[in-house]
XYZ file of C-alpha atoms in Angstrom:
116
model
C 26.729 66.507 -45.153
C 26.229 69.603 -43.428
C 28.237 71.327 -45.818
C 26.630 70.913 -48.881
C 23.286 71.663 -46.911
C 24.952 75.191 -45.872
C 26.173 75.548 -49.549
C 22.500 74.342 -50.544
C 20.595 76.943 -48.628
C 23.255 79.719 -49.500
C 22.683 79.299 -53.003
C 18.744 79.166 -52.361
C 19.005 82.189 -50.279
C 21.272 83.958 -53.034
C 18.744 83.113 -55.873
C 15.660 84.006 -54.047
C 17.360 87.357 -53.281
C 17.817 88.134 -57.166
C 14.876 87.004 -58.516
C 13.107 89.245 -55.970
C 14.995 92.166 -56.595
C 14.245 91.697 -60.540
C 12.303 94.228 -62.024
C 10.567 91.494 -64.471
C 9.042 90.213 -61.127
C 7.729 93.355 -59.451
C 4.170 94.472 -59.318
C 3.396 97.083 -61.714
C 1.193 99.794 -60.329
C -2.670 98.826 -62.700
C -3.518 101.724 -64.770
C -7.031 102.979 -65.639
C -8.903 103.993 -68.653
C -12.014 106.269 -67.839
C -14.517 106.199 -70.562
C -17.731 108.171 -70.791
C -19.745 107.668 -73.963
C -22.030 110.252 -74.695
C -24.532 111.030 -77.558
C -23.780 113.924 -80.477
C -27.540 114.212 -81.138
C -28.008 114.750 -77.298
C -25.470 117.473 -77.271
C -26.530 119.446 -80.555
C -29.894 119.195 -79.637
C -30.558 120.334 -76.254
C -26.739 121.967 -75.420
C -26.341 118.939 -73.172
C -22.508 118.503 -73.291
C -22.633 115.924 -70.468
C -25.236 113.841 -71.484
C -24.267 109.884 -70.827
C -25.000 106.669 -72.778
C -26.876 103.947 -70.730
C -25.930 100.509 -71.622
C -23.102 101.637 -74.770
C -20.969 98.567 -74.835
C -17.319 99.521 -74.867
C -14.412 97.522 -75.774
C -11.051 97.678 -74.991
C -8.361 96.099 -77.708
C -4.982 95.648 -77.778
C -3.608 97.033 -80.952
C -0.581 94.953 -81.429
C -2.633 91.710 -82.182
C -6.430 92.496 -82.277
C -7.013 90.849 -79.159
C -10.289 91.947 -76.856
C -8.814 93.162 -73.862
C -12.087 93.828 -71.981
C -15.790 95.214 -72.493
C -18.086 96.668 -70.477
C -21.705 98.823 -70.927
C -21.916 101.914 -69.443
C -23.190 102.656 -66.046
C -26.374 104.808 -65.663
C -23.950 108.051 -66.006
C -22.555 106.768 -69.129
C -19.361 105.895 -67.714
C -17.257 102.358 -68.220
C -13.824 102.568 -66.244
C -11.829 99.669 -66.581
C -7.932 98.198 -65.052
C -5.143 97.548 -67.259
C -1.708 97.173 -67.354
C 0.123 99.641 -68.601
C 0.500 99.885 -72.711
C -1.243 101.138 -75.711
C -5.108 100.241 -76.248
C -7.520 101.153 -78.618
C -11.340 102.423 -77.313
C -13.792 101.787 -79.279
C -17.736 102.215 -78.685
C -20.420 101.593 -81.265
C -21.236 104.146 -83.396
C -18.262 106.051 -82.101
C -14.900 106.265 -83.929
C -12.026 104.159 -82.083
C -9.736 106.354 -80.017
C -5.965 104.915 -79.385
C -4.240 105.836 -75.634
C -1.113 105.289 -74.158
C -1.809 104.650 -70.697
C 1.155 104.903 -68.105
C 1.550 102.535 -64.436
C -0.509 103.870 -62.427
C -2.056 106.243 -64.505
C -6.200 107.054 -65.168
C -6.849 108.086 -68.635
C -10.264 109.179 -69.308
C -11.906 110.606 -72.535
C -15.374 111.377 -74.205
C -16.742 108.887 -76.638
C -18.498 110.505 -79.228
C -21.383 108.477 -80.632
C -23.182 109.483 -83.854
């Protein structure tokens, strides 16, 4: 008996040790998308470059399927930063045109959305 119960916990030991060591089971550093949307009229008409949305709903979708990844409205700066895994996303705000990004682990990507 107590060698199949040292065999047992060998083999439980030697498992645990792969699986831990696989890379499909290692946390991923979250990535970031930045996002600030601000208005064209804004900017042509009073030079204001850096003028934030309030409230712009922004939306977050993966391209491969369509699928809503997240949404969010703006903060009172005009800002909506969200946390994703790493992959490829499309941005898109309303009244803006949709912007696609590659984002990297770890990595903040931010960008002006232009709304007409």
């Amino acid at each position: 008996m107590k060698g199949s119960s040292l065999f047992w916990l060998m083999g439980i030991t030697t498992m645990l040790g792969l699986f831990s060591s696989c890379a499909l089971f290692r946390h991923q550093p979250t990535s970031h998308i930045s996002v600030k949307a601000v208005s064209w009229k804004l900017v042509k008409q009073y030079a204001e470059p850096e003028a934030g949305l309030v409230g712009h709903k922004i939306t977050i979708i993966d391209p491969s399927d369509g699928r809503v990844v997240a949404e969010k409205l703006t903060d009172n700066l005009g800002y909506a930063n969200f946390d994703v895994p790493a992959g490829r996303y499309t941005v898109k705000g309303i009244g803006g045109e949709a912007q696609n990004i590659d984002v990297s682990p770890g990595q903040t990507v931010g960008f002006k959305l232009i709304v007409h």
